[in-house]
């Protein structure tokens, strides 16, 4: 719920996370746009 509200407020939000957390952020509406070693960039 909080992630969805933040994305609505800031539609160009980006974050990095570990590969393990990708499904969580995808379920919140974020999309993978890049990767760096063990970090994934989403927006």
XYZ file of C-alpha atoms in Angstrom:
43
model
C 0.000 0.000 0.000
C 2.737 2.480 0.933
C 4.782 1.665 -2.191
C 1.761 2.218 -4.443
C 1.073 5.594 -2.809
C 4.695 6.661 -3.264
C 4.706 5.599 -6.918
C 1.513 7.580 -7.532
C 3.019 10.630 -5.837
C 6.437 10.245 -7.518
C 5.872 8.398 -10.838
C 9.580 8.452 -11.766
C 10.781 6.732 -8.606
C 13.798 4.415 -8.896
C 15.362 2.138 -6.319
C 17.916 -0.618 -6.096
C 17.384 -3.910 -4.333
C 18.753 -7.413 -4.158
C 17.503 -9.996 -6.649
C 15.579 -11.727 -3.859
C 13.377 -8.623 -3.342
C 12.393 -8.174 -7.027
C 9.064 -10.076 -6.776
C 7.992 -7.864 -3.866
C 8.675 -4.634 -5.758
C 7.144 -5.990 -8.972
C 3.956 -6.759 -7.040
C 3.977 -3.103 -5.961
C 4.029 -2.003 -9.607
C 7.756 -1.422 -10.121
C 9.562 -2.745 -13.209
C 13.156 -3.955 -13.549
C 15.089 -1.557 -15.811
C 18.748 -2.479 -15.202
C 21.081 -4.595 -13.103
C 24.533 -4.151 -11.578
C 26.186 -7.287 -10.198
C 23.823 -8.366 -7.405
C 21.690 -5.196 -7.416
C 18.602 -4.615 -9.550
C 17.415 -1.142 -10.594
C 13.639 -0.716 -10.711
C 11.262 2.125 -11.452
